[in-house]
Amino acid sequence: MQQTLKAKHELRLYELKKAADEFLEFTENLTLLAVVNQKALEITQAVAVLQQDLAEDNINASEAAILLDEIVDADAMSELEVLVLSATASIENVQITEFLTEIMDKVEHKYNRLLEKAHAYNALLLSNEHEIS
């Protein structure tokens, strides 16, 4: 693999891992956020495998893209929204409901940033697939 191409992959994987680690830290030990926390954990595990493959110049673009696609295609935010809506259905306190809405907005923003990094890496994989193998 060309050195510049490898450096691009290293950078994208670093950015993806950083976003996943930040998200994991943000959602750690928060029961209602376990669904999205699990997806972030799966992404960090996939990144570790991809980084190892890259270090060994043994990365398969198709397999890597499929792996990340499977993780990011799972609609964890929708699952989380359903869970939070059902958990808050009986809450009559407007301030608590507003607070949970604000938290959900922040979670969604951070989760979307994580997905953007995953999609950016997938785009790099697919655009350079013929050069990697």
PDB file of C-alpha atoms in Angstrom:
ATOM      1  CA  MET A   1       0.000   0.000   0.000  1.00  0.00           C
ATOM      2  CA  GLN A   2       1.329   3.438  -0.865  1.00  0.00           C
ATOM      3  CA  GLN A   3       2.614   5.379   2.129  1.00  0.00           C
ATOM      4  CA  THR A   4       0.301   8.358   1.532  1.00  0.00           C
ATOM      5  CA  LEU A   5      -2.711   6.090   1.176  1.00  0.00           C
ATOM      6  CA  LYS A   6      -1.726   4.263   4.335  1.00  0.00           C
ATOM      7  CA  ALA A   7      -1.345   7.593   6.143  1.00  0.00           C
ATOM      8  CA  LYS A   8      -4.851   8.607   5.032  1.00  0.00           C
ATOM      9  CA  HIS A   9      -6.226   5.350   6.412  1.00  0.00           C
ATOM     10  CA  GLU A  10      -4.344   5.799   9.672  1.00  0.00           C
ATOM     11  CA  LEU A  11      -5.694   9.338  10.051  1.00  0.00           C
ATOM     12  CA  ARG A  12      -9.307   8.353   9.302  1.00  0.00           C
ATOM     13  CA  LEU A  13      -9.105   5.404  11.694  1.00  0.00           C
ATOM     14  CA  TYR A  14      -7.584   7.636  14.373  1.00  0.00           C
ATOM     15  CA  GLU A  15     -10.413  10.165  13.929  1.00  0.00           C
ATOM     16  CA  LEU A  16     -13.023   7.401  14.053  1.00  0.00           C
ATOM     17  CA  LYS A  17     -11.495   5.868  17.180  1.00  0.00           C
ATOM     18  CA  LYS A  18     -11.292   9.257  18.869  1.00  0.00           C
ATOM     19  CA  ALA A  19     -14.972   9.976  18.137  1.00  0.00           C
ATOM     20  CA  ALA A  20     -15.960   6.497  19.357  1.00  0.00           C
ATOM     21  CA  ASP A  21     -13.905   6.852  22.537  1.00  0.00           C
ATOM     22  CA  GLU A  22     -15.454  10.252  23.258  1.00  0.00           C
ATOM     23  CA  PHE A  23     -18.921   8.836  22.720  1.00  0.00           C
ATOM     24  CA  LEU A  24     -18.186   5.848  24.944  1.00  0.00           C
ATOM     25  CA  GLU A  25     -17.003   8.157  27.692  1.00  0.00           C
ATOM     26  CA  PHE A  26     -20.124  10.316  27.322  1.00  0.00           C
ATOM     27  CA  THR A  27     -22.515   7.346  27.491  1.00  0.00           C
ATOM     28  CA  GLU A  28     -20.629   5.153  29.946  1.00  0.00           C
ATOM     29  CA  ASN A  29     -22.714   3.676  32.765  1.00  0.00           C
ATOM     30  CA  LEU A  30     -25.916   5.414  31.624  1.00  0.00           C
ATOM     31  CA  THR A  31     -28.538   2.689  31.481  1.00  0.00           C
ATOM     32  CA  LEU A  32     -30.863   4.369  28.998  1.00  0.00           C
ATOM     33  CA  LEU A  33     -27.951   4.992  26.618  1.00  0.00           C
ATOM     34  CA  ALA A  34     -26.741   1.383  26.604  1.00  0.00           C
ATOM     35  CA  VAL A  35     -28.031   0.797  23.055  1.00  0.00           C
ATOM     36  CA  VAL A  36     -25.903   3.522  21.483  1.00  0.00           C
ATOM     37  CA  ASN A  37     -23.015   2.835  23.851  1.00  0.00           C
ATOM     38  CA  GLN A  38     -22.920  -0.745  22.547  1.00  0.00           C
ATOM     39  CA  LYS A  39     -22.703   0.470  18.933  1.00  0.00           C
ATOM     40  CA  ALA A  40     -19.810   2.759  19.838  1.00  0.00           C
ATOM     41  CA  LEU A  41     -18.089  -0.172  21.545  1.00  0.00           C
ATOM     42  CA  GLU A  42     -18.534  -2.273  18.397  1.00  0.00           C
ATOM     43  CA  ILE A  43     -17.004   0.536  16.346  1.00  0.00           C
ATOM     44  CA  THR A  44     -13.955   0.758  18.638  1.00  0.00           C
ATOM     45  CA  GLN A  45     -13.496  -3.004  18.365  1.00  0.00           C
ATOM     46  CA  ALA A  46     -13.760  -2.834  14.564  1.00  0.00           C
ATOM     47  CA  VAL A  47     -11.267   0.035  14.472  1.00  0.00           C
ATOM     48  CA  ALA A  48      -8.799  -1.984  16.541  1.00  0.00           C
ATOM     49  CA  VAL A  49      -9.032  -4.846  14.033  1.00  0.00           C
ATOM     50  CA  LEU A  50      -8.698  -2.455  11.092  1.00  0.00           C
ATOM     51  CA  GLN A  51      -5.695  -0.711  12.667  1.00  0.00           C
ATOM     52  CA  GLN A  52      -4.014  -4.068  13.190  1.00  0.00           C
ATOM     53  CA  ASP A  53      -4.743  -5.094   9.597  1.00  0.00           C
ATOM     54  CA  LEU A  54      -3.416  -1.766   8.361  1.00  0.00           C
ATOM     55  CA  ALA A  55      -0.222  -2.115  10.405  1.00  0.00           C
ATOM     56  CA  GLU A  56       0.316  -5.495   8.750  1.00  0.00           C
ATOM     57  CA  ASP A  57      -0.545  -4.100   5.286  1.00  0.00           C
ATOM     58  CA  ASN A  58      -3.282  -6.700   5.280  1.00  0.00           C
ATOM     59  CA  ILE A  59      -6.425  -4.613   4.997  1.00  0.00           C
ATOM     60  CA  ASN A  60      -9.244  -5.833   2.796  1.00  0.00           C
ATOM     61  CA  ALA A  61     -11.324  -2.813   1.783  1.00  0.00           C
ATOM     62  CA  SER A  62     -14.460  -4.781   1.012  1.00  0.00           C
ATOM     63  CA  GLU A  63     -14.479  -6.687   4.299  1.00  0.00           C
ATOM     64  CA  ALA A  64     -13.668  -3.557   6.309  1.00  0.00           C
ATOM     65  CA  ALA A  65     -16.395  -1.533   4.621  1.00  0.00           C
ATOM     66  CA  ILE A  66     -18.933  -4.308   5.194  1.00  0.00           C
ATOM     67  CA  LEU A  67     -17.956  -4.534   8.851  1.00  0.00           C
ATOM     68  CA  LEU A  68     -18.424  -0.814   9.473  1.00  0.00           C
ATOM     69  CA  ASP A  69     -21.558  -0.651   7.335  1.00  0.00           C
ATOM     70  CA  GLU A  70     -23.207  -3.360   9.406  1.00  0.00           C
ATOM     71  CA  ILE A  71     -22.468  -1.466  12.598  1.00  0.00           C
ATOM     72  CA  VAL A  72     -23.534   1.989  11.427  1.00  0.00           C
ATOM     73  CA  ASP A  73     -26.593   0.761   9.531  1.00  0.00           C
ATOM     74  CA  ALA A  74     -28.140  -0.477  12.753  1.00  0.00           C
ATOM     75  CA  ASP A  75     -30.504   2.306  13.741  1.00  0.00           C
ATOM     76  CA  ALA A  76     -29.461   2.591  17.367  1.00  0.00           C
ATOM     77  CA  MET A  77     -30.768   6.154  17.733  1.00  0.00           C
ATOM     78  CA  SER A  78     -34.298   5.092  16.785  1.00  0.00           C
ATOM     79  CA  GLU A  79     -34.113   2.279  19.319  1.00  0.00           C
ATOM     80  CA  LEU A  80     -32.932   4.750  21.926  1.00  0.00           C
ATOM     81  CA  GLU A  81     -35.683   7.248  21.102  1.00  0.00           C
ATOM     82  CA  VAL A  82     -38.364   4.562  21.485  1.00  0.00           C
ATOM     83  CA  LEU A  83     -36.836   3.486  24.783  1.00  0.00           C
ATOM     84  CA  VAL A  84     -36.672   7.036  26.142  1.00  0.00           C
ATOM     85  CA  LEU A  85     -40.192   7.856  24.973  1.00  0.00           C
ATOM     86  CA  SER A  86     -41.576   4.798  26.717  1.00  0.00           C
ATOM     87  CA  ALA A  87     -39.574   5.573  29.860  1.00  0.00           C
ATOM     88  CA  THR A  88     -40.827   9.179  29.949  1.00  0.00           C
ATOM     89  CA  ALA A  89     -44.442   8.541  28.983  1.00  0.00           C
ATOM     90  CA  SER A  90     -45.622   8.697  32.570  1.00  0.00           C
ATOM     91  CA  ILE A  91     -43.490  11.677  33.619  1.00  0.00           C
ATOM     92  CA  GLU A  92     -45.646  14.730  34.113  1.00  0.00           C
ATOM     93  CA  ASN A  93     -42.862  17.113  35.110  1.00  0.00           C
ATOM     94  CA  VAL A  94     -42.203  19.399  32.144  1.00  0.00           C
ATOM     95  CA  GLN A  95     -38.699  20.278  33.341  1.00  0.00           C
ATOM     96  CA  ILE A  96     -37.685  16.624  33.497  1.00  0.00           C
ATOM     97  CA  THR A  97     -39.100  16.024  30.031  1.00  0.00           C
ATOM     98  CA  GLU A  98     -37.267  19.071  28.651  1.00  0.00           C
ATOM     99  CA  PHE A  99     -34.064  17.920  30.325  1.00  0.00           C
ATOM    100  CA  LEU A 100     -34.335  14.483  28.748  1.00  0.00           C
ATOM    101  CA  THR A 101     -35.025  16.079  25.375  1.00  0.00           C
ATOM    102  CA  GLU A 102     -31.900  18.204  25.733  1.00  0.00           C
ATOM    103  CA  ILE A 103     -29.850  15.138  26.694  1.00  0.00           C
ATOM    104  CA  MET A 104     -31.232  13.237  23.704  1.00  0.00           C
ATOM    105  CA  ASP A 105     -30.284  16.128  21.405  1.00  0.00           C
ATOM    106  CA  LYS A 106     -26.713  16.006  22.700  1.00  0.00           C
ATOM    107  CA  VAL A 107     -26.547  12.235  22.378  1.00  0.00           C
ATOM    108  CA  GLU A 108     -27.872  12.398  18.839  1.00  0.00           C
ATOM    109  CA  HIS A 109     -25.386  15.127  17.894  1.00  0.00           C
ATOM    110  CA  LYS A 110     -22.444  13.118  19.247  1.00  0.00           C
ATOM    111  CA  TYR A 111     -23.708   9.880  17.716  1.00  0.00           C
ATOM    112  CA  ASN A 112     -24.120  11.548  14.319  1.00  0.00           C
ATOM    113  CA  ARG A 113     -20.516  12.810  14.570  1.00  0.00           C
ATOM    114  CA  LEU A 114     -19.415   9.238  15.224  1.00  0.00           C
ATOM    115  CA  LEU A 115     -21.384   7.991  12.219  1.00  0.00           C
ATOM    116  CA  GLU A 116     -19.900  10.751  10.033  1.00  0.00           C
ATOM    117  CA  LYS A 117     -16.399   9.517  10.916  1.00  0.00           C
ATOM    118  CA  ALA A 118     -17.385   5.932  10.124  1.00  0.00           C
ATOM    119  CA  HIS A 119     -18.883   6.970   6.791  1.00  0.00           C
ATOM    120  CA  ALA A 120     -15.780   9.042   5.998  1.00  0.00           C
ATOM    121  CA  TYR A 121     -13.594   6.004   6.543  1.00  0.00           C
ATOM    122  CA  ASN A 122     -15.899   3.834   4.459  1.00  0.00           C
ATOM    123  CA  ALA A 123     -15.758   6.408   1.658  1.00  0.00           C
ATOM    124  CA  LEU A 124     -11.963   6.307   1.767  1.00  0.00           C
ATOM    125  CA  LEU A 125     -12.035   2.521   1.672  1.00  0.00           C
ATOM    126  CA  LEU A 126     -14.368   2.398  -1.286  1.00  0.00           C
ATOM    127  CA  SER A 127     -12.601   5.136  -3.250  1.00  0.00           C
ATOM    128  CA  ASN A 128      -9.256   3.379  -2.900  1.00  0.00           C
ATOM    129  CA  GLU A 129     -10.412  -0.245  -2.934  1.00  0.00           C
ATOM    130  CA  HIS A 130      -8.411  -1.140  -6.011  1.00  0.00           C
ATOM    131  CA  GLU A 131      -5.224   0.320  -4.518  1.00  0.00           C
ATOM    132  CA  ILE A 132      -5.411  -1.474  -1.178  1.00  0.00           C
ATOM    133  CA  SER A 133      -5.625  -5.169  -2.064  1.00  0.00           C
TER     134      SER A 133
END
